[in-house]
Amino acid sequence: MNILILGGGGREHALAWAIRQNPKCDRLIVAPGNAGIAAIARCADLAITDGAAVAAFCDENAIDLVVIGPEAPLAAGVADALRETGISVFGPSRAAAMLEASKAFTKEICDAVGAPTAAWARFTDAAAARAHVARTGAPIVVKADGLAAGKGVTVAMTEAEAVAAIDAALGGAFGEAGASVVIEEFMQGEEASFFVLVDGETCLPVGTAQDHKRAGDGDTGPNTGGMGAYSPAPVMTDAIRAQVMDRIVRPTMAEMARRGTPFQGVLFAGLMIEGGEARLVEYNVRFGDPETQALMMRLGGQALDLIQACAEGRLAGMSVTWADDHAMTVVLAARGYPGDSAKGGVIGGLGGLPETSLQMMFHAGTAERDGAVVANGGRVLNATGRGATLAEARARAYALAEAVDWPDGFYRRDIGWRAL
Ligand code: AMP
Ligand code: GLY
């Protein structure tokens, strides 16, 4: 089977690494890929949000299956364009990707099926939004409705912060994505990520994880795309998983099918758990980054069988083979991240690192220049370890991080603290 993966971050390196291990994989191409991916797959230059361009590339390269990593091509309808030409694709249609592309859309679906989530209201008018905040008080959460590259959410501890967030979004800080805002009740509890494959009908959970969103140790500092993650998430007990499937995931998927827009791909439910009850924070319609790096470490080559069955509508006959294991990934970021960070710094120490089923250094934002690996993004490397316990996984992940010689980089020292 010839496979194309769209994307070029740590998530895609982890997907490529797992898929490569499956003997069904003949040729593997990743677009655009990165310096780490280039060691295990061909990297191709391709306009990945252009459905016609991706379809033409698949035709030229005899691609049998396309795995879409990030949300942008999904929201742009790339999966639709590929399905029209008969190519198997892992990732939802543009209509089903609305579960990530519009916060208000997801809230309406939750209300329609009675899925537990924070109370909410939607505004396009700043005065009305401010009046709502004055009525409800803080803490309160203000979100740009659309895709804002992870920057559209403000957890406001004061009314003034909420008002500033409203004015920024409706004032155009996020472009079209902020043309309307969703204002939500602030939820307390422990957050976790739950990943469920859906083939339009059948839902198959493929793992849980917890990530660390803040840049600094002790969960301090600015919000980021994620500074590290571990799997499984202890808070996602059997009972909570069953509850989330019954109350949130299955009803949402049934409602999407009923509306004529069935979901096919991986549904990523961001959850808030408190007192034995889980509520939905948000959906994403793709794998998480960096959660996937920990997940793929645990799934290995079977990931391809699961992804292929999902794309082909055959999940009903599938199951996941779990080892009783744990994995952790530690993000090495460029100094300054999530703000502006310098690109081009040379990263040493990568050459002799172990590359095994217990330890992998996934590349997130790297490029090759004159034979050297250089930083090419905010999140740059993902040191990933697996073990029989989380402590063992952590030791293996941090051993990799410490072996890297990169003066411009930093990483958190406390990934997994809550679980350990
Ligand atoms: P989102 O992009 O919707 O996942 O929001 C980003 C982060 O903001 C989440 O991971 C939570 O930490 C936080 N957050 C979002 N919505 C809420 C809420 N209603 N209550 C508390 N925290 C929230
Ligand atoms: N790590 C969170 C996300 O992928 O959205």
CSV table of C-alpha atoms and ligand atoms in Angstrom, one decimal:
chain,number,residue,atom,x,y,z
A,1,MET,CA,0.0,0.0,0.0
A,2,ASN,CA,1.3,3.5,-0.9
A,3,ILE,CA,0.5,6.1,1.8
A,4,LEU,CA,0.6,9.8,1.9
A,5,ILE,CA,0.5,11.7,5.2
A,6,LEU,CA,-0.3,15.4,5.2
A,7,GLY,CA,1.6,17.6,7.7
A,8,GLY,CA,5.1,18.1,9.0
A,9,GLY,CA,5.1,18.2,12.8
A,10,GLY,CA,5.8,15.8,15.6
A,11,ARG,CA,2.4,14.3,15.2
A,12,GLU,CA,3.1,13.4,11.6
A,13,HIS,CA,6.6,12.0,12.5
A,14,ALA,CA,5.0,9.8,15.1
A,15,LEU,CA,2.3,8.7,12.6
A,16,ALA,CA,4.9,8.0,9.9
A,17,TRP,CA,7.1,6.0,12.4
A,18,ALA,CA,4.1,3.8,13.5
A,19,ILE,CA,2.8,3.3,9.9
A,20,ARG,CA,6.3,2.4,8.6
A,21,GLN,CA,6.5,-0.5,11.1
A,22,ASN,CA,3.5,-2.2,9.4
A,23,PRO,CA,4.5,-4.5,6.6
A,24,LYS,CA,1.4,-3.4,4.6
A,25,CYS,CA,3.2,0.0,4.1
A,26,ASP,CA,5.1,-0.1,0.8
A,27,ARG,CA,5.8,3.5,-0.1
A,28,LEU,CA,5.4,6.4,2.4
A,29,ILE,CA,5.4,10.0,1.4
A,30,VAL,CA,4.9,12.9,3.9
A,31,ALA,CA,4.0,16.5,2.7
A,32,PRO,CA,5.7,18.6,3.7
A,33,GLY,CA,7.5,16.5,6.4
A,34,ASN,CA,10.6,17.6,8.3
A,35,ALA,CA,14.2,16.6,8.8
A,36,GLY,CA,13.3,13.7,11.1
A,37,ILE,CA,10.6,12.4,8.8
A,38,ALA,CA,13.0,12.5,5.9
A,39,ALA,CA,15.0,9.7,7.5
A,40,ILE,CA,12.0,7.3,7.2
A,41,ALA,CA,9.9,8.6,4.3
A,42,ARG,CA,10.0,10.7,1.2
A,43,CYS,CA,9.2,14.3,1.9
A,44,ALA,CA,7.2,16.2,-0.8
A,45,ASP,CA,6.5,19.8,-1.4
A,46,LEU,CA,2.7,20.1,-1.8
A,47,ALA,CA,0.0,22.7,-1.2
A,48,ILE,CA,-1.7,20.5,1.4
A,49,THR,CA,-4.9,22.7,1.8
A,50,ASP,CA,-5.5,22.5,-2.0
A,51,GLY,CA,-7.8,19.4,-2.5
A,52,ALA,CA,-7.3,19.4,-6.3
A,53,ALA,CA,-3.5,19.6,-5.9
A,54,VAL,CA,-3.5,16.8,-3.4
A,55,ALA,CA,-5.7,14.6,-5.5
A,56,ALA,CA,-3.5,15.1,-8.6
A,57,PHE,CA,-0.4,14.3,-6.5
A,58,CYS,CA,-2.1,11.0,-5.3
A,59,ASP,CA,-2.9,10.1,-8.9
A,60,GLU,CA,0.7,10.7,-10.1
A,61,ASN,CA,2.2,8.7,-7.2
A,62,ALA,CA,-0.3,5.8,-7.1
A,63,ILE,CA,-1.4,6.7,-3.5
A,64,ASP,CA,-3.9,4.2,-1.9
A,65,LEU,CA,-4.5,6.0,1.4
A,66,VAL,CA,-4.1,9.6,2.6
A,67,VAL,CA,-3.8,10.3,6.3
A,68,ILE,CA,-4.6,13.9,7.1
A,69,GLY,CA,-2.7,15.2,10.2
A,70,PRO,CA,-3.6,18.9,10.8
A,71,GLU,CA,-7.0,20.6,10.9
A,72,ALA,CA,-6.4,23.2,8.1
A,73,PRO,CA,-6.7,20.7,5.2
A,74,LEU,CA,-9.8,19.2,6.8
A,75,ALA,CA,-11.5,22.5,7.2
A,76,ALA,CA,-10.6,23.3,3.6
A,77,GLY,CA,-12.4,20.2,2.3
A,78,VAL,CA,-9.3,18.2,1.2
A,79,ALA,CA,-10.9,14.9,2.5
A,80,ASP,CA,-14.0,15.6,0.3
A,81,ALA,CA,-11.9,16.2,-2.8
A,82,LEU,CA,-10.0,13.0,-2.3
A,83,ARG,CA,-13.1,10.9,-1.6
A,84,GLU,CA,-14.7,12.2,-4.7
A,85,THR,CA,-11.8,10.7,-6.7
A,86,GLY,CA,-12.2,7.4,-4.9
A,87,ILE,CA,-9.0,7.6,-2.8
A,88,SER,CA,-9.2,6.2,0.8
A,89,VAL,CA,-8.8,9.0,3.2
A,90,PHE,CA,-8.4,9.2,7.0
A,91,GLY,CA,-10.0,12.5,8.1
A,92,PRO,CA,-13.5,14.0,8.1
A,93,SER,CA,-15.3,16.0,5.4
A,94,ARG,CA,-15.4,19.7,5.6
A,95,ALA,CA,-19.0,19.5,7.0
A,96,ALA,CA,-17.9,17.1,9.8
A,97,ALA,CA,-14.8,19.1,10.5
A,98,MET,CA,-17.1,21.9,11.7
A,99,LEU,CA,-16.9,20.1,15.1
A,100,GLU,CA,-13.5,21.8,15.3
A,101,ALA,CA,-13.9,24.7,13.0
A,102,SER,CA,-16.8,26.3,14.9
A,103,LYS,CA,-17.2,26.2,18.6
A,104,ALA,CA,-20.8,27.3,18.3
A,105,PHE,CA,-21.6,24.4,16.0
A,106,THR,CA,-20.3,22.0,18.6
A,107,LYS,CA,-22.2,23.6,21.3
A,108,GLU,CA,-25.5,23.4,19.3
A,109,ILE,CA,-24.9,19.7,18.7
A,110,CYS,CA,-24.2,19.2,22.4
A,111,ASP,CA,-27.5,20.9,23.2
A,112,ALA,CA,-29.4,18.9,20.6
A,113,VAL,CA,-28.2,15.6,22.1
A,114,GLY,CA,-28.0,16.6,25.7
A,115,ALA,CA,-24.2,16.1,26.0
A,116,PRO,CA,-22.8,17.6,29.1
A,117,THR,CA,-20.7,20.8,28.5
A,118,ALA,CA,-20.3,24.3,29.8
A,119,ALA,CA,-23.3,26.7,29.6
A,120,TRP,CA,-22.7,29.0,26.6
A,121,ALA,CA,-23.9,31.9,24.5
A,122,ARG,CA,-22.8,33.3,21.1
A,123,PHE,CA,-22.4,37.0,20.2
A,124,THR,CA,-21.5,39.0,17.2
A,125,ASP,CA,-22.2,42.3,19.0
A,126,ALA,CA,-19.6,43.5,21.5
A,127,ALA,CA,-22.1,45.5,23.7
A,128,ALA,CA,-24.3,42.5,24.1
A,129,ALA,CA,-21.3,40.3,24.9
A,130,ARG,CA,-20.1,42.7,27.5
A,131,ALA,CA,-23.5,42.9,29.0
A,132,HIS,CA,-23.5,39.1,29.3
A,133,VAL,CA,-20.2,39.2,31.1
A,134,ALA,CA,-21.5,41.9,33.5
A,135,ARG,CA,-24.5,39.7,34.2
A,136,THR,CA,-22.6,36.4,34.8
A,137,GLY,CA,-19.3,37.7,36.3
A,138,ALA,CA,-15.9,36.1,36.2
A,139,PRO,CA,-14.2,33.6,35.9
A,140,ILE,CA,-15.6,33.1,32.5
A,141,VAL,CA,-14.2,31.8,29.1
A,142,VAL,CA,-14.2,33.8,25.9
A,143,LYS,CA,-13.6,32.0,22.6
A,144,ALA,CA,-13.3,33.1,19.0
A,145,ASP,CA,-15.8,30.9,17.2
A,146,GLY,CA,-13.5,29.7,14.4
A,147,LEU,CA,-10.0,28.3,13.9
A,148,ALA,CA,-7.5,30.6,15.5
A,149,ALA,CA,-4.4,28.5,15.6
A,150,GLY,CA,-4.9,27.7,19.3
A,151,LYS,CA,-4.8,31.4,20.2
A,152,GLY,CA,-8.6,32.1,20.3
A,153,VAL,CA,-9.4,31.0,23.9
A,154,THR,CA,-9.2,33.3,26.9
A,155,VAL,CA,-9.9,31.9,30.4
A,156,ALA,CA,-10.7,35.2,32.0
A,157,MET,CA,-10.3,35.4,35.8
A,158,THR,CA,-11.7,39.0,35.8
A,159,GLU,CA,-14.5,40.7,34.0
A,160,ALA,CA,-11.9,43.2,32.6
A,161,GLU,CA,-10.0,40.4,31.0
A,162,ALA,CA,-13.2,39.0,29.5
A,163,VAL,CA,-14.1,42.3,28.1
A,164,ALA,CA,-10.6,42.8,26.6
A,165,ALA,CA,-10.9,39.3,24.9
A,166,ILE,CA,-14.3,40.2,23.5
A,167,ASP,CA,-13.1,43.5,22.1
A,168,ALA,CA,-10.0,41.8,20.6
A,169,ALA,CA,-11.9,39.0,18.9
A,170,LEU,CA,-14.8,41.1,17.6
A,171,GLY,CA,-12.3,43.9,16.7
A,172,GLY,CA,-10.7,41.6,14.2
A,173,ALA,CA,-7.7,40.1,16.1
A,174,PHE,CA,-8.4,36.7,14.7
A,175,GLY,CA,-9.9,37.8,11.4
A,176,GLU,CA,-13.0,35.9,10.2
A,177,ALA,CA,-12.4,33.3,13.0
A,178,GLY,CA,-13.4,35.9,15.6
A,179,ALA,CA,-16.4,37.4,13.8
A,180,SER,CA,-18.4,35.8,16.5
A,181,VAL,CA,-17.5,34.8,20.0
A,182,VAL,CA,-18.7,32.0,22.2
A,183,ILE,CA,-18.8,32.9,25.9
A,184,GLU,CA,-18.8,29.9,28.3
A,185,GLU,CA,-19.2,29.0,31.9
A,186,PHE,CA,-15.8,28.4,33.5
A,187,MET,CA,-15.4,24.7,34.3
A,188,GLN,CA,-13.2,23.4,37.1
A,189,GLY,CA,-11.6,20.0,37.2
A,190,GLU,CA,-8.9,17.9,35.6
A,191,GLU,CA,-8.5,17.9,31.9
A,192,ALA,CA,-7.9,14.9,29.7
A,193,SER,CA,-7.9,14.0,26.0
A,194,PHE,CA,-9.8,11.0,24.6
A,195,PHE,CA,-9.2,9.7,21.1
A,196,VAL,CA,-11.9,7.8,19.3
A,197,LEU,CA,-11.8,6.5,15.7
A,198,VAL,CA,-15.1,6.8,13.9
A,199,ASP,CA,-15.9,5.4,10.5
A,200,GLY,CA,-19.2,7.2,10.1
A,201,GLU,CA,-21.0,4.7,12.3
A,202,THR,CA,-18.8,2.6,14.6
A,203,CYS,CA,-16.8,4.3,17.3
A,204,LEU,CA,-13.6,2.7,18.6
A,205,PRO,CA,-11.6,4.4,21.4
A,206,VAL,CA,-7.8,4.3,20.7
A,207,GLY,CA,-6.4,5.9,23.8
A,208,THR,CA,-6.3,8.7,26.4
A,209,ALA,CA,-3.7,11.3,27.2
A,210,GLN,CA,-3.0,14.3,29.2
A,211,ASP,CA,-1.0,17.3,28.0
A,212,HIS,CA,0.6,20.3,29.6
A,213,LYS,CA,-0.5,23.5,27.9
A,214,ARG,CA,1.5,26.1,29.9
A,215,ALA,CA,5.1,26.9,28.8
A,216,GLY,CA,6.6,26.8,32.3
A,217,ASP,CA,7.2,24.3,35.1
A,218,GLY,CA,4.3,24.0,37.6
A,219,ASP,CA,1.9,24.8,34.8
A,220,THR,CA,2.8,28.5,34.8
A,221,GLY,CA,3.4,30.9,32.0
A,222,PRO,CA,1.7,31.4,28.7
A,223,ASN,CA,-0.6,28.9,27.0
A,224,THR,CA,1.1,26.8,24.2
A,225,GLY,CA,0.0,24.1,21.8
A,226,GLY,CA,1.3,21.6,24.4
A,227,MET,CA,4.7,21.2,26.1
A,228,GLY,CA,4.5,17.5,26.8
A,229,ALA,CA,2.0,14.6,27.2
A,230,TYR,CA,1.6,11.2,28.6
A,231,SER,CA,-0.7,8.3,27.9
A,232,PRO,CA,-2.8,6.7,29.4
A,233,ALA,CA,-4.5,9.5,31.5
A,234,PRO,CA,-5.1,8.0,35.0
A,235,VAL,CA,-8.2,10.2,35.3
A,236,MET,CA,-9.8,8.4,32.4
A,237,THR,CA,-10.9,5.4,34.3
A,238,ASP,CA,-13.1,2.6,32.7
A,239,ALA,CA,-16.2,4.2,34.2
A,240,ILE,CA,-15.3,7.7,32.9
A,241,ARG,CA,-14.5,6.3,29.4
A,242,ALA,CA,-17.9,4.5,29.3
A,243,GLN,CA,-19.7,7.6,30.5
A,244,VAL,CA,-18.0,9.8,27.8
A,245,MET,CA,-18.8,7.3,25.1
A,246,ASP,CA,-22.5,7.0,26.2
A,247,ARG,CA,-23.2,10.6,27.0
A,248,ILE,CA,-21.0,12.6,24.6
A,249,VAL,CA,-19.2,10.7,21.8
A,250,ARG,CA,-21.8,8.3,20.5
A,251,PRO,CA,-24.7,10.8,20.7
A,252,THR,CA,-22.6,13.4,18.8
A,253,MET,CA,-21.6,10.9,16.1
A,254,ALA,CA,-25.2,9.7,15.7
A,255,GLU,CA,-26.4,13.3,15.4
A,256,MET,CA,-23.8,14.0,12.7
A,257,ALA,CA,-24.9,10.9,10.8
A,258,ARG,CA,-28.6,11.8,11.2
A,259,ARG,CA,-27.8,15.3,9.7
A,260,GLY,CA,-26.3,13.6,6.6
A,261,THR,CA,-22.7,14.6,7.6
A,262,PRO,CA,-21.3,11.4,9.2
A,263,PHE,CA,-17.9,11.8,10.8
A,264,GLN,CA,-15.0,9.7,9.5
A,265,GLY,CA,-11.6,10.0,11.1
A,266,VAL,CA,-10.4,10.5,14.7
A,267,LEU,CA,-12.5,12.5,17.1
A,268,PHE,CA,-10.4,14.1,19.8
A,269,ALA,CA,-12.6,14.9,22.8
A,270,GLY,CA,-11.1,17.4,25.2
A,271,LEU,CA,-12.8,16.7,28.6
A,272,MET,CA,-13.0,18.3,32.0
A,273,ILE,CA,-13.5,15.8,34.8
A,274,GLU,CA,-14.7,16.6,38.3
A,275,GLY,CA,-16.4,14.5,40.9
A,276,GLY,CA,-16.8,11.5,38.7
A,277,GLU,CA,-18.5,13.5,35.9
A,278,ALA,CA,-17.0,14.4,32.6
A,279,ARG,CA,-18.0,17.4,30.5
A,280,LEU,CA,-16.9,18.3,27.0
A,281,VAL,CA,-14.5,21.2,26.7
A,282,GLU,CA,-14.1,21.0,22.9
A,283,TYR,CA,-13.8,18.6,20.0
A,284,ASN,CA,-10.9,18.4,17.6
A,285,VAL,CA,-11.3,16.4,14.4
A,286,ARG,CA,-7.7,15.2,14.2
A,287,PHE,CA,-5.0,13.6,16.5
A,288,GLY,CA,-3.6,15.9,19.2
A,289,ASP,CA,0.0,17.2,19.1
A,290,PRO,CA,1.9,16.2,21.2
A,291,GLU,CA,-0.5,13.5,22.5
A,292,THR,CA,-0.1,11.5,19.3
A,293,GLN,CA,3.6,11.0,19.9
A,294,ALA,CA,2.8,9.2,23.2
A,295,LEU,CA,-0.2,7.3,21.6
A,296,MET,CA,1.7,6.1,18.6
A,297,MET,CA,4.6,4.9,20.8
A,298,ARG,CA,2.0,2.6,22.5
A,299,LEU,CA,0.1,1.5,19.4
A,300,GLY,CA,3.0,0.9,17.0
A,301,GLY,CA,2.4,-0.7,13.7
A,302,GLN,CA,-1.3,-1.7,14.4
A,303,ALA,CA,-2.0,2.1,14.0
A,304,LEU,CA,-2.0,1.5,10.2
A,305,ASP,CA,-4.6,-1.3,10.4
A,306,LEU,CA,-6.8,0.8,12.6
A,307,ILE,CA,-6.5,3.9,10.4
A,308,GLN,CA,-7.1,1.9,7.2
A,309,ALA,CA,-10.2,0.2,8.7
A,310,CYS,CA,-11.5,3.6,9.8
A,311,ALA,CA,-11.0,5.1,6.3
A,312,GLU,CA,-12.7,2.1,4.7
A,313,GLY,CA,-15.7,1.9,7.0
A,314,ARG,CA,-14.6,-1.4,8.6
A,315,LEU,CA,-14.1,-0.5,12.2
A,316,ALA,CA,-16.9,-2.8,13.4
A,317,GLY,CA,-14.5,-5.8,13.2
A,318,MET,CA,-11.5,-4.1,14.7
A,319,SER,CA,-10.1,-4.0,18.2
A,320,VAL,CA,-7.0,-2.5,19.7
A,321,THR,CA,-4.3,-4.7,21.2
A,322,TRP,CA,-3.0,-3.0,24.4
A,323,ALA,CA,0.2,-3.7,26.2
A,324,ASP,CA,0.0,-2.6,29.8
A,325,ASP,CA,2.3,0.2,29.1
A,326,HIS,CA,2.8,4.0,29.5
A,327,ALA,CA,4.4,6.6,27.2
A,328,MET,CA,5.5,10.2,27.7
A,329,THR,CA,6.7,12.9,25.3
A,330,VAL,CA,8.6,16.0,26.3
A,331,VAL,CA,8.5,18.9,23.9
A,332,LEU,CA,11.8,20.8,23.2
A,333,ALA,CA,10.9,24.3,22.1
A,334,ALA,CA,12.8,27.2,20.9
A,335,ARG,CA,13.5,29.9,23.4
A,336,GLY,CA,10.8,32.5,23.2
A,337,TYR,CA,8.0,30.0,22.3
A,338,PRO,CA,5.0,30.5,22.2
A,339,GLY,CA,6.1,34.0,21.2
A,340,ASP,CA,8.5,34.7,18.4
A,341,SER,CA,11.5,32.3,18.5
A,342,ALA,CA,14.7,32.3,16.5
A,343,LYS,CA,14.9,29.8,13.6
A,344,GLY,CA,18.1,28.3,12.1
A,345,GLY,CA,20.0,27.3,15.3
A,346,VAL,CA,22.0,24.1,14.8
A,347,ILE,CA,20.9,21.2,16.9
A,348,GLY,CA,23.6,18.7,18.0
A,349,GLY,CA,23.6,15.4,19.7
A,350,LEU,CA,20.8,13.8,17.5
A,351,GLY,CA,23.1,11.4,15.7
A,352,GLY,CA,23.7,8.7,18.2
A,353,LEU,CA,20.3,8.6,19.8
A,354,PRO,CA,18.5,5.2,20.3
A,355,GLU,CA,15.6,4.7,17.9
A,356,THR,CA,13.6,1.8,19.4
A,357,SER,CA,10.1,0.9,20.4
A,358,LEU,CA,11.0,2.3,23.8
A,359,GLN,CA,12.7,5.6,22.9
A,360,MET,CA,12.2,7.9,19.9
A,361,MET,CA,13.1,11.5,19.2
A,362,PHE,CA,10.3,12.7,17.0
A,363,HIS,CA,11.0,15.9,15.0
A,364,ALA,CA,8.4,18.6,15.1
A,365,GLY,CA,9.9,21.8,13.7
A,366,THR,CA,13.2,20.9,12.1
A,367,ALA,CA,14.9,21.3,8.7
A,368,GLU,CA,18.1,20.2,7.2
A,369,ARG,CA,20.7,22.8,6.2
A,370,ASP,CA,24.2,22.0,4.9
A,371,GLY,CA,24.0,18.5,6.4
A,372,ALA,CA,23.0,19.8,9.9
A,373,VAL,CA,19.6,19.7,11.6
A,374,VAL,CA,18.4,23.2,12.4
A,375,ALA,CA,15.4,24.6,14.4
A,376,ASN,CA,12.6,25.6,12.1
A,377,GLY,CA,9.6,26.3,14.4
A,378,GLY,CA,8.5,27.0,17.9
A,379,ARG,CA,8.1,23.3,19.0
A,380,VAL,CA,11.1,21.6,17.6
A,381,LEU,CA,11.7,18.1,19.0
A,382,ASN,CA,9.6,15.6,21.0
A,383,ALA,CA,11.6,13.3,23.2
A,384,THR,CA,9.4,10.2,23.7
A,385,GLY,CA,9.8,7.2,26.0
A,386,ARG,CA,7.7,4.1,26.7
A,387,GLY,CA,7.9,1.8,29.7
A,388,ALA,CA,6.0,-0.5,32.0
A,389,THR,CA,5.3,2.5,34.3
A,390,LEU,CA,5.0,6.2,33.7
A,391,ALA,CA,8.2,6.7,35.8
A,392,GLU,CA,10.1,4.5,33.4
A,393,ALA,CA,8.6,6.2,30.4
A,394,ARG,CA,9.6,9.5,31.9
A,395,ALA,CA,13.2,8.5,32.6
A,396,ARG,CA,13.5,7.3,28.9
A,397,ALA,CA,12.0,10.5,27.5
A,398,TYR,CA,14.1,12.8,29.6
A,399,ALA,CA,17.3,10.8,28.9
A,400,LEU,CA,16.7,11.7,25.2
A,401,ALA,CA,16.0,15.3,25.9
A,402,GLU,CA,19.2,15.7,27.9
A,403,ALA,CA,21.3,14.2,25.2
A,404,VAL,CA,20.4,17.0,22.8
A,405,ASP,CA,22.9,19.8,22.4
A,406,TRP,CA,20.8,22.9,21.5
A,407,PRO,CA,21.6,26.1,23.4
A,408,ASP,CA,18.5,27.9,22.0
A,409,GLY,CA,16.1,25.3,23.3
A,410,PHE,CA,14.2,24.7,26.5
A,411,TYR,CA,11.8,22.1,27.9
A,412,ARG,CA,9.7,21.6,31.0
A,413,ARG,CA,11.2,19.3,33.7
A,414,ASP,CA,7.9,18.3,35.2
A,415,ILE,CA,5.8,16.6,32.5
A,416,GLY,CA,3.5,14.0,34.1
A,417,TRP,CA,3.8,15.6,37.6
A,418,ARG,CA,0.1,15.2,38.3
A,419,ALA,CA,0.1,11.4,37.5
A,420,LEU,CA,3.4,10.7,39.2
B,1,AMP,P1,-10.0,24.9,23.7
B,1,AMP,O1,-9.3,25.4,22.6
B,1,AMP,O2,-11.5,25.1,23.6
B,1,AMP,O3,-9.6,23.5,24.1
B,1,AMP,O4,-9.5,25.7,25.0
B,1,AMP,C1,-8.2,25.8,25.3
B,1,AMP,C2,-8.1,25.5,26.8
B,1,AMP,O5,-8.8,26.5,27.5
B,1,AMP,C3,-8.6,24.2,27.3
B,1,AMP,O6,-7.7,23.2,27.1
B,1,AMP,C4,-8.9,24.5,28.7
B,1,AMP,O7,-7.7,24.4,29.5
B,1,AMP,C5,-9.4,25.9,28.7
B,1,AMP,N1,-10.8,26.0,28.6
B,1,AMP,C6,-11.6,26.1,27.5
B,1,AMP,N2,-12.9,26.1,27.8
B,1,AMP,C7,-13.0,26.1,29.1
B,1,AMP,C8,-14.0,26.2,30.1
B,1,AMP,N3,-15.3,26.3,29.7
B,1,AMP,N4,-13.7,26.2,31.4
B,1,AMP,C9,-12.5,26.1,31.8
B,1,AMP,N5,-11.4,26.0,31.0
B,1,AMP,C10,-11.6,26.1,29.7
B,2,GLY,N1,-2.4,19.3,22.2
B,2,GLY,C1,-3.6,19.9,21.9
B,2,GLY,C2,-4.0,19.9,20.5
B,2,GLY,O1,-3.4,19.1,19.7
B,2,GLY,O2,-4.9,20.6,20.1
